[in-house]
Coordinates of C-alpha atoms in Angstrom, one line a residue:
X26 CA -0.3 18.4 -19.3
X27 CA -2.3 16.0 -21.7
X28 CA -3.1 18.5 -25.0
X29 CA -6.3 19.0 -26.2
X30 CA -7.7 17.4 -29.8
X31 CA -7.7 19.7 -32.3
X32 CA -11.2 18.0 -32.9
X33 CA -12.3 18.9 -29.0
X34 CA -11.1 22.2 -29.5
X35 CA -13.5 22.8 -32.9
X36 CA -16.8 21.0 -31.1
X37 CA -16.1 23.5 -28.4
X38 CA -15.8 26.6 -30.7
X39 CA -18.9 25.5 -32.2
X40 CA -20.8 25.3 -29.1
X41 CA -19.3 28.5 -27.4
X42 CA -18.6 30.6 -30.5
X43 CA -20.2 33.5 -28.3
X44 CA -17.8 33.4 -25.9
X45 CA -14.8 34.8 -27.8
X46 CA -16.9 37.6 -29.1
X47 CA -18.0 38.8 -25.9
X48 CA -14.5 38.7 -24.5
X49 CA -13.5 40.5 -28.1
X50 CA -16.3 43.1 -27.2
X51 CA -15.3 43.3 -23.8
X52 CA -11.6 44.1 -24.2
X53 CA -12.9 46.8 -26.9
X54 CA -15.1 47.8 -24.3
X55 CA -12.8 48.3 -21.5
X56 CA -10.2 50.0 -24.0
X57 CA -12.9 52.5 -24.5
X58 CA -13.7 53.0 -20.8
X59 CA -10.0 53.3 -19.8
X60 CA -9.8 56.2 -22.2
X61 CA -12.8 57.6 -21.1
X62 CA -11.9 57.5 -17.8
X63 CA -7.8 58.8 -18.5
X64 CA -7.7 62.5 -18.1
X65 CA -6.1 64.5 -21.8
X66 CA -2.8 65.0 -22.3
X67 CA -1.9 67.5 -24.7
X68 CA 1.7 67.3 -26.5
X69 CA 3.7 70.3 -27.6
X70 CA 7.5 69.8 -29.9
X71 CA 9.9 71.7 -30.9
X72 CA 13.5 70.6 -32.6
X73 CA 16.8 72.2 -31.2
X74 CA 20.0 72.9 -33.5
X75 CA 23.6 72.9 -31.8
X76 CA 26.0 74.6 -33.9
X77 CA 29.5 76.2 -33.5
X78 CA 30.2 79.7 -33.6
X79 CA 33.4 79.5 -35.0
X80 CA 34.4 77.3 -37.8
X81 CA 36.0 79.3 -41.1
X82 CA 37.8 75.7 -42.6
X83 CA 36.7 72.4 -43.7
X84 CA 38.6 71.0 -40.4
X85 CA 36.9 73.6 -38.4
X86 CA 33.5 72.6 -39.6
X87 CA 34.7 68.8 -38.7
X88 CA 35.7 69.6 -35.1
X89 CA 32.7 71.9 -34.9
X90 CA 30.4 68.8 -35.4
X91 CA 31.7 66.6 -33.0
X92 CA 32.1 69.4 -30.7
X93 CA 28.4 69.9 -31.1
X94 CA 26.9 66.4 -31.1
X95 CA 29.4 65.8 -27.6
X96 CA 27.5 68.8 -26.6
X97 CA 23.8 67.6 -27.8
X98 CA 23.8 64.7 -25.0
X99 CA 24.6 67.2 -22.0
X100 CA 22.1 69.4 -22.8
X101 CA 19.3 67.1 -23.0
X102 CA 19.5 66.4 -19.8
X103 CA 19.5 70.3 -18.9
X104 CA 16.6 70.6 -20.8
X105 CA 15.2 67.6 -18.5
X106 CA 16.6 69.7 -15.1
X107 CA 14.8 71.1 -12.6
X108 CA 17.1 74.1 -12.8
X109 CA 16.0 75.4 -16.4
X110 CA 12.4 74.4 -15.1
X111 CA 12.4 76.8 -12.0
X112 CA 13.5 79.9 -14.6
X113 CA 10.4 78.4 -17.1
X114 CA 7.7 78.5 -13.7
X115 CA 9.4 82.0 -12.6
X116 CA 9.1 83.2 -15.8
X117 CA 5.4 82.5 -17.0
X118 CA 4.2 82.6 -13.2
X119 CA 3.3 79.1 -13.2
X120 CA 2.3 77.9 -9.7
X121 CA 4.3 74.5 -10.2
X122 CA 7.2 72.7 -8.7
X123 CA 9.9 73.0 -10.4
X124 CA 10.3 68.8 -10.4
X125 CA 6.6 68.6 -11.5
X126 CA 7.3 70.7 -14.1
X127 CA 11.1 68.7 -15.6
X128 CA 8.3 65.3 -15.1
X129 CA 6.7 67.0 -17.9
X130 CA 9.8 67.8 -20.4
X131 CA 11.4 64.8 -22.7
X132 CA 14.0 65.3 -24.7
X133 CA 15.7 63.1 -27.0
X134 CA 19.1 64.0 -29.2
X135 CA 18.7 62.4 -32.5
X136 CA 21.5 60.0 -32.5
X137 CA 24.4 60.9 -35.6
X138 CA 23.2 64.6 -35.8
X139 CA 23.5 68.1 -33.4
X140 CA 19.2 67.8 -33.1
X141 CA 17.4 68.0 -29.9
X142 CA 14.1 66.8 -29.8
X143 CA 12.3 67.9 -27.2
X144 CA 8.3 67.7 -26.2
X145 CA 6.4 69.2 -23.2
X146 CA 3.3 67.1 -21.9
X147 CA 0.4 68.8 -20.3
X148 CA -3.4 68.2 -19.8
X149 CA -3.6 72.0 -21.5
X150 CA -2.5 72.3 -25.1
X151 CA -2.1 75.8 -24.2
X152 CA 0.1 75.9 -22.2
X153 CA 2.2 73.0 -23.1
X154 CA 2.9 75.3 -26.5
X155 CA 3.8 77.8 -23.7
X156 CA 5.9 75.9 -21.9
X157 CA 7.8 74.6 -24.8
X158 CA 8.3 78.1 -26.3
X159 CA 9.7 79.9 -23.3
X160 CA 11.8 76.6 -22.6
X161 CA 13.8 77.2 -26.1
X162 CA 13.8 80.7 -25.2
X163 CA 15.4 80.4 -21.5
X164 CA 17.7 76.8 -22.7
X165 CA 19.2 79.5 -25.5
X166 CA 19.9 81.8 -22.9
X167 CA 21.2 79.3 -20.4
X168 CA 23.6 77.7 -22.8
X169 CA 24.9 81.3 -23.7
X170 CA 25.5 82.1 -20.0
X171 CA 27.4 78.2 -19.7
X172 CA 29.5 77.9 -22.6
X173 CA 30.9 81.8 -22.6
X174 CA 34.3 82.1 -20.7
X175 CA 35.6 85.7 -19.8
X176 CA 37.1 87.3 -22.4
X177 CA 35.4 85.4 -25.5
X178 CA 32.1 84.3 -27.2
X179 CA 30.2 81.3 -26.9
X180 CA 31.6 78.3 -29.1
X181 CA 28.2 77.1 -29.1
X182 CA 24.9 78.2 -30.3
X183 CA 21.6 76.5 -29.9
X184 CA 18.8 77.8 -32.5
X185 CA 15.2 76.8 -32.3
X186 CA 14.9 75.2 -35.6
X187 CA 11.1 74.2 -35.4
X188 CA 8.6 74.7 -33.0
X189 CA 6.9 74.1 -30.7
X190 CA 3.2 73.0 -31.9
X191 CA 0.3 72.9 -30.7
X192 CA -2.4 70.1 -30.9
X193 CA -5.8 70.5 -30.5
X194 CA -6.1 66.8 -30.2
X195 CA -4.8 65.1 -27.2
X196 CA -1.7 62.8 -27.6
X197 CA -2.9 60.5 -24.9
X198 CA -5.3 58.5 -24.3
X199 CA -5.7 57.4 -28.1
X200 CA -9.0 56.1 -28.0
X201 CA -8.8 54.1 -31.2
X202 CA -5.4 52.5 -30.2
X203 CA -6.7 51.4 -26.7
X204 CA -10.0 49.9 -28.1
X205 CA -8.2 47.6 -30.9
X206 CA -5.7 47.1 -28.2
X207 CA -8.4 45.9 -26.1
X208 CA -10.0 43.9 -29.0
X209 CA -6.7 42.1 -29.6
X210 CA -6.2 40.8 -26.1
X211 CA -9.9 40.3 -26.0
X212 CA -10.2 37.7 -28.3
X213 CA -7.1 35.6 -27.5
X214 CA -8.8 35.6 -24.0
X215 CA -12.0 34.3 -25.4
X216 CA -10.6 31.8 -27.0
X217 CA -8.5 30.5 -24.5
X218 CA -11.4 30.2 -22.3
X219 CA -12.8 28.1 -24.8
X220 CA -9.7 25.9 -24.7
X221 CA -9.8 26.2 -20.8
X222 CA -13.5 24.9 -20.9
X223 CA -12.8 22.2 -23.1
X224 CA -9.8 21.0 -21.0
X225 CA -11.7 21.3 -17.4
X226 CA -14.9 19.9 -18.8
X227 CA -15.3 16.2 -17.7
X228 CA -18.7 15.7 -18.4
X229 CA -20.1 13.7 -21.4
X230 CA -20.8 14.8 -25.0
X231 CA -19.7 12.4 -27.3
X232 CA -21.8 9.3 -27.5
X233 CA -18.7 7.3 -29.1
X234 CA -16.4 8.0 -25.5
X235 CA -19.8 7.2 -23.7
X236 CA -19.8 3.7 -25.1
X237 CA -15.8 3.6 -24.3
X238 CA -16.9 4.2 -20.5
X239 CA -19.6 2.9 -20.5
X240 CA -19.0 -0.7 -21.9
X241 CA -22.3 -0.5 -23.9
X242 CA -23.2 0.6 -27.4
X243 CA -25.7 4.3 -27.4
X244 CA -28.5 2.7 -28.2
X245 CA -30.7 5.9 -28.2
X246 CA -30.7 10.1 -27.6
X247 CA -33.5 12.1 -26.6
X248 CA -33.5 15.6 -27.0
X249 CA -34.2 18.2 -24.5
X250 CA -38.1 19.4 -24.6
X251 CA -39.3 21.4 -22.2
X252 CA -43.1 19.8 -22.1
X253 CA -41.1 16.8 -20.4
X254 CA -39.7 19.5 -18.0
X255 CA -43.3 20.1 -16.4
X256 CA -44.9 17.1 -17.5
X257 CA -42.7 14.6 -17.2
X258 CA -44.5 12.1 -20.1
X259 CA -45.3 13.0 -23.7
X260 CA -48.5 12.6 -25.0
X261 CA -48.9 9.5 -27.5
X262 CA -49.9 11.7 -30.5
X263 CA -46.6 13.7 -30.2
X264 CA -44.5 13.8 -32.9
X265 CA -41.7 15.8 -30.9
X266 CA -37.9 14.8 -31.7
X267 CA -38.1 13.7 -27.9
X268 CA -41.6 11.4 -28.5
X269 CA -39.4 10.4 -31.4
X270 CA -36.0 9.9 -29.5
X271 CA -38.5 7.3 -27.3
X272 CA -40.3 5.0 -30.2
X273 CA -36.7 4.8 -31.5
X274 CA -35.0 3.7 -28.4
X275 CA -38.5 1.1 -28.4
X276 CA -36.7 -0.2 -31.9
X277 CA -33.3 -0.6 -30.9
X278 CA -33.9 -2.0 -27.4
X279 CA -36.1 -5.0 -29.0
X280 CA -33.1 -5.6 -31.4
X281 CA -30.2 -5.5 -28.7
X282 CA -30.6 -9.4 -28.6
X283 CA -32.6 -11.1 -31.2
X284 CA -32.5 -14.4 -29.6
X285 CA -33.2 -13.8 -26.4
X286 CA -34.4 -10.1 -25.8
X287 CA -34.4 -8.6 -22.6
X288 CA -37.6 -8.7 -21.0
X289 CA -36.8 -7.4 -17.4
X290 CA -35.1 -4.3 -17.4
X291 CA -33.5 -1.8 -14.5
X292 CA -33.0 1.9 -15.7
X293 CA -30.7 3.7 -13.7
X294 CA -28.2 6.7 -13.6
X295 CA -25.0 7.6 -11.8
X296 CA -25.9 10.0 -9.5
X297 CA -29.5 11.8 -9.0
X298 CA -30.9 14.3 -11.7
X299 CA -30.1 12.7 -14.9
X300 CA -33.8 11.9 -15.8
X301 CA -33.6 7.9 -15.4
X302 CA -37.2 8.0 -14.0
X303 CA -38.9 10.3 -16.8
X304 CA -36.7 7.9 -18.8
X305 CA -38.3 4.7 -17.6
X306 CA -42.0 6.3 -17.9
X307 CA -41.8 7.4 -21.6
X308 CA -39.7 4.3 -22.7
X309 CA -42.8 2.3 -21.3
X310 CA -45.7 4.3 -22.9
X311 CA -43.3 4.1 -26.3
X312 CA -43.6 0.1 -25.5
X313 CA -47.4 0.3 -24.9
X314 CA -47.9 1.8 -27.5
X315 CA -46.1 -0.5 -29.7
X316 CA -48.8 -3.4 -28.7
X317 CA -46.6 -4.5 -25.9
X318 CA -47.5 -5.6 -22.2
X319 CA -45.5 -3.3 -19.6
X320 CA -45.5 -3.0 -16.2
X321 CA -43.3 -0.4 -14.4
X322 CA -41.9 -1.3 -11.1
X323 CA -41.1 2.0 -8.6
X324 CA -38.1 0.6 -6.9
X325 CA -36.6 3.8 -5.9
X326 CA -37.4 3.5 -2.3
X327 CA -35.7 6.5 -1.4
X328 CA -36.5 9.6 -3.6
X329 CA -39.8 7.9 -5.6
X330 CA -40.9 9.5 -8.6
X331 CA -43.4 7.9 -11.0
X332 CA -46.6 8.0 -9.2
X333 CA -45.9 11.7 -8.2
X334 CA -45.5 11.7 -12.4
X335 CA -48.0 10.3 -13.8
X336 CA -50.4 12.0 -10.5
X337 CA -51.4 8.1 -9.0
X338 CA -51.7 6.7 -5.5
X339 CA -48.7 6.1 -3.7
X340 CA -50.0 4.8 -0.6
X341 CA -49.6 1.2 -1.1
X342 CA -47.1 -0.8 -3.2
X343 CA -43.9 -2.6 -3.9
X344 CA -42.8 -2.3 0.0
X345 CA -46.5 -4.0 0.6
X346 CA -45.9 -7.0 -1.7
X347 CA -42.4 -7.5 -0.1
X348 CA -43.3 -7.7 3.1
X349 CA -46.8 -9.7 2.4
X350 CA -49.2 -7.6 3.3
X351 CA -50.3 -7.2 0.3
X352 CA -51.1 -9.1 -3.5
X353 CA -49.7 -8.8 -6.3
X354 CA -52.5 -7.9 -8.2
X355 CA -54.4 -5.5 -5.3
X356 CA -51.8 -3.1 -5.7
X357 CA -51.2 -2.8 -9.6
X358 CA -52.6 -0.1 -11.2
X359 CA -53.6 0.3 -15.1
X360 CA -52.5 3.8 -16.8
X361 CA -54.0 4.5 -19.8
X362 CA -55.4 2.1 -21.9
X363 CA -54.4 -1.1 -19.7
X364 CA -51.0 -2.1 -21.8
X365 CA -49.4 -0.4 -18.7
X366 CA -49.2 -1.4 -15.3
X367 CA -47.7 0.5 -11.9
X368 CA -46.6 -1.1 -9.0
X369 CA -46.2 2.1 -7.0
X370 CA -43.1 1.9 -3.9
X371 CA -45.7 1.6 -1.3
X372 CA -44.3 3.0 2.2
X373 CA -40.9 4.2 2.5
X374 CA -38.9 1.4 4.3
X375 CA -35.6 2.2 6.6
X376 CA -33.9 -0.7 5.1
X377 CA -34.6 -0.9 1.3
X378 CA -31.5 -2.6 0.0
X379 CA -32.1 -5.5 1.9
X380 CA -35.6 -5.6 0.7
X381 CA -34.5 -5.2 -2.8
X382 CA -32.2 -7.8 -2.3
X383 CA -34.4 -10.4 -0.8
X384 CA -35.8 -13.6 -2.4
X385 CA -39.5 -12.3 -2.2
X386 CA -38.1 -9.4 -4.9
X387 CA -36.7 -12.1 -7.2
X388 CA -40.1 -14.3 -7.2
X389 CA -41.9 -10.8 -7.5
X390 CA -39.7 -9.9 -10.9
X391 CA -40.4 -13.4 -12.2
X392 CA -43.9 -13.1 -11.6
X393 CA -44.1 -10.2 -13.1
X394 CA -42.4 -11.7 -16.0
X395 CA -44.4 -14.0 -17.1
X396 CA -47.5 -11.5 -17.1
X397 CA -45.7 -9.2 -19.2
X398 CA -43.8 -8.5 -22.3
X399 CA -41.6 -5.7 -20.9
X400 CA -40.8 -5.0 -17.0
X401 CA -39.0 -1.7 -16.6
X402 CA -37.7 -1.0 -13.2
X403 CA -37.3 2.3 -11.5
X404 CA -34.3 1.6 -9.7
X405 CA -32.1 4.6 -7.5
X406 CA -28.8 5.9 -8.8
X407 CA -26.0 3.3 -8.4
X408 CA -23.2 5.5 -6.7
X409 CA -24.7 6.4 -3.6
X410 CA -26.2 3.5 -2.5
X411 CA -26.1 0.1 -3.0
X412 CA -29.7 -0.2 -3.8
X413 CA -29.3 -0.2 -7.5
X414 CA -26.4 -2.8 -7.7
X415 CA -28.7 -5.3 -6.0
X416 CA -31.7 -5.2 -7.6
X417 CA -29.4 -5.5 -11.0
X418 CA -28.9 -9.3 -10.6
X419 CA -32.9 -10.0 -10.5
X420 CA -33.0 -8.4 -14.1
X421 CA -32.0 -9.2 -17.7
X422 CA -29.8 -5.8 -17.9
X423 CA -28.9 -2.8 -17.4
X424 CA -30.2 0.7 -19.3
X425 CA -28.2 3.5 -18.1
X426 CA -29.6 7.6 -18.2
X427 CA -26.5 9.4 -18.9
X428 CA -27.2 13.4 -19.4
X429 CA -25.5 15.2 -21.6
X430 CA -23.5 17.9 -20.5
X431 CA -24.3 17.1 -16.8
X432 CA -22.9 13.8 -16.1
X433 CA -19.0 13.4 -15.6
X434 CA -17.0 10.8 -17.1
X435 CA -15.0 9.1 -14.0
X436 CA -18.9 8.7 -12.8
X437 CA -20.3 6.4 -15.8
X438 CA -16.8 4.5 -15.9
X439 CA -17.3 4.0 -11.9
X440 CA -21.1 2.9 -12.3
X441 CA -19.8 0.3 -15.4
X442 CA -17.4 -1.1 -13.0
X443 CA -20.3 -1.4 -10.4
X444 CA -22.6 -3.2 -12.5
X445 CA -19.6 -5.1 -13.7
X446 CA -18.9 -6.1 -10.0
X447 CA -21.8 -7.6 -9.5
X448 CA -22.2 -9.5 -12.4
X449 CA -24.9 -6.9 -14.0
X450 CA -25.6 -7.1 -17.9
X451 CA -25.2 -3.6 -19.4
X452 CA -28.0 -3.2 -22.3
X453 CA -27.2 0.2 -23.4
X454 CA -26.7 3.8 -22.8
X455 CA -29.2 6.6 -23.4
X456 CA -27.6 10.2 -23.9
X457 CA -30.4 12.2 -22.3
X458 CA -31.8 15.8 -22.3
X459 CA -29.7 16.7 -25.3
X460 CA -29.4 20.1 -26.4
X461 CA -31.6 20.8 -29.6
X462 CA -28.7 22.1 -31.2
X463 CA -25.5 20.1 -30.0
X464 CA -23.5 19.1 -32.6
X465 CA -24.3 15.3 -31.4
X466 CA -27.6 15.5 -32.9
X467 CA -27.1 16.1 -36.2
X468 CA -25.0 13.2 -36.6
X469 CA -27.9 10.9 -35.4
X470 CA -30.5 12.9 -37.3
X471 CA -31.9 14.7 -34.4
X472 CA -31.3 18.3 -35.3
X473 CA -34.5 20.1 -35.7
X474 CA -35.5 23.5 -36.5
X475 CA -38.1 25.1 -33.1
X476 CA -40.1 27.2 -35.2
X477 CA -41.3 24.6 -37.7
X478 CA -42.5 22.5 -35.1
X479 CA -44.5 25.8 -33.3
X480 CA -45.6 26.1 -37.1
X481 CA -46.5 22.6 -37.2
X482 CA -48.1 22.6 -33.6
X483 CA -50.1 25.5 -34.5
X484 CA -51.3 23.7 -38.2
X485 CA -52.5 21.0 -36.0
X486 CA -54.4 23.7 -33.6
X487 CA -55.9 24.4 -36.8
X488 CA -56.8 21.9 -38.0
X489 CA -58.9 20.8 -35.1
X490 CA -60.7 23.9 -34.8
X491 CA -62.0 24.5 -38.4
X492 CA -61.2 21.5 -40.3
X493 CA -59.3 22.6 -42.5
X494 CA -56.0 22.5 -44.1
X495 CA -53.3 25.5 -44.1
X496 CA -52.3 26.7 -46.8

């Protein structure tokens, strides 16, 4: 089994420091509840003394000891008997079998010495300090009647040397003891979830193993916002670290290659859902409104996005140009101030890969070139069909829409080697819908604090309404 980096292991901490303490207040919690739910045992002790009867010399004192400590082991285990606990139950009028009520005795010879100790368990303190006391009582009397032989005293005595208690507190459960019990093994747990999670986790968080998969530099991150949750584009007065994320991707996509820049450009994802589409849209308006000429091509013939986006016609559109029945220039339509163009998918064809791949798709991306600075193409995900992997050729590159956290890392190394296989440039890689605060974006300056831009949102509201500055 392949360890995990010490480094893996802190990034995860980091992002799931809540999980060990939830599993440390859990155990606590379920040490509480497992006393709660234990029913109270009350302990009573006493301490027996085994002695001789008849020792007058130091040798007789000698053999009187070991006499008595041979003794102390045999009569633990009376004590334990179900014999001395029938005369106990007969003799306090306990309604109790006599092998319920032995369960309930333990006793223990101290090793080296002639002691007994001996405790009786009950879920009545009461009467465990009952049952104890008329246990010495009825063991004295038993070890009288065992030890005497006809015609002389008993060589041993047994004395109740202290004894028996009584505890108002219950012995078991102990409360405090479970809960830090539970709290220990709690947060050992927790944290080996943590490890668990970072070991099973195959997605990507790291733009540096991105690149490694990828074969392509991270050329940009935009953080998670959830005004491009509903609406999909930002506005072009935002100053959002997502609006932000875009006009710097705009830099560093004009600088990929000085020489010869990419003009024609396919955005797509591995698999569905990582926000290539939303991608494409805001990436153009950032180009717009940079000054630049942009069209955006909806070539996702299967699951189309961008009109339903940015609330345009669909009807009529790339599928139209394709097959002739339409112009170029009938079927383009202007979005905001006329620096960006859409060439909607048109109707939905049953065979779009071969349309994608056809020679009426490669004069329709040079045209488009040569009318514009930027063409950004909408293309479908590259694993599960072969859409996106034929449309790549008729383009300068390749952006990828990698989401963080969501996308696995066997699925950007298998769309690299696709793209690869077909000769396809990779540009870049852009580590979408990142978490505000993952520890990715402080490293590229991303991290932001949410209620200074409310406060800063709600300055502007301000602003606009009275004309004035805050405070």
């Amino acid at each position: 089994m392949v360890p995990v980096p010490y480094r893996d292991i802190l990034t995860a901490l980091r992002r799931l420091w809540w999980l060990p303490l939830l599993t440390l207040f859990l155990g606590g919690l379920a040490g509480y509840a497992f006393s709660a739910a234990s029913t109270p045992l009350y302990t009573s002790s006493m301490q027996l003394f085994v002695s001789t009867t008849e020792a007058r010399t130091a040798t007789d004192f000698v053999q009187g000891s070991q006499f008595s400590q041979e003794r102390v082991a045999s009569y633990a285990q009376l004590l334990m008997g179900e014999e001395l606990a029938s005369r106990v139950n007969e003799n306090l009028g306990l309604d109790m079998e006599p092998a319920v009520l032995a369960g309930k005795i333990t006793a223990t010879p101290v090793p080296s010495t002639v002691l007994i100790d001996v405790e009786v368990t009950d879920t009545s303190g009461s009467r465990a300090r009952d049952i104890a006391g008329q246990l010495g009582s009825d063991f004295i009397e038993m070890v009288r009647v065992l030890e005497t032989t006809p015609g002389a005293s008993a060589p041993v005595r047994v004395t109740v040397v202290e004894g028996p208690s009584f505890h108002t507190a219950p012995s078991f459960p102990n409360t405090r003891r479970n809960i830090a019990l539970g709290m220990a093994l709690g947060l050992p747990l927790g944290l080996g979830l943590v490890v668990a999670r970072t070991r099973l986790d195959r997605s990507v968080r790291d733009p540096e193993t991105v690149g490694d998969l990828a074969g392509a530099p991270v050329i940009g991150m935009i953080m998670q916002d959830p005004v491009l949750d509903k609406q999909h584009v930002f506005d072009r007065t935002s100053t959002s670290p997502a609006a932000e994320g875009y006009r710097r991707l705009t830099t560093n996509l004009q600088f990929i290659d000085v020489d010869e820049p990419p003009r024609t450009i396919m955005i797509s994802s591995a698999i569905p859902g990582e926000g290539k589409t939303t991608l494409t849209l805001n990436l153009a308006i950032a180009l717009a409104e940079a000054g630049r000429q942009v069209a955006v091509v909806e070539a996702d013939l299967r699951r189309p996005r961008v009109t339903r986006y940015l609330g345009m016609v669909s009807g009529v559109g790339l599928t139209n140009v394709l097959a002739g029945t339409a112009e170029l220039n009938e079927v383009l339509q202007d979005y905001g101030d006329g620096s960006l163009s859409i060439l909607a998918a048109g109707p939905l064809p049953p065979n779009p890969s071969q349309l994608l791949s056809s020679t009426q798709m490669k004069s329709l991306m040079e045209e488009l070139a040569t009318k514009n600075d930027f063409v950004l193409v909408d293309a479908p995900p590259v694993l599960p069909v072969a859409d996106a992997t034929s449309l790549a050729v008729f383009t300068d590159g390749v952006l990828l829409s990698v989401r963080y956290g969501f996308t696995r890392k066997d699925l950007v190394r298998r769309t690299a080697a696709a793209l690869e296989q077909v000769g396809a440039k990779t540009l870049g890689v852009v580590l979408n819908v990142v978490p505000p605060r993952a520890e990715v974006s402080s490293g590229y300056g991303y991290r932001y604090d949410p209620g200074s831009t409310a406060r800063a949102a709600r300055h502007r509201w301000r602003r606009e309404r009275t004309g004035t500055a805050p405070e």
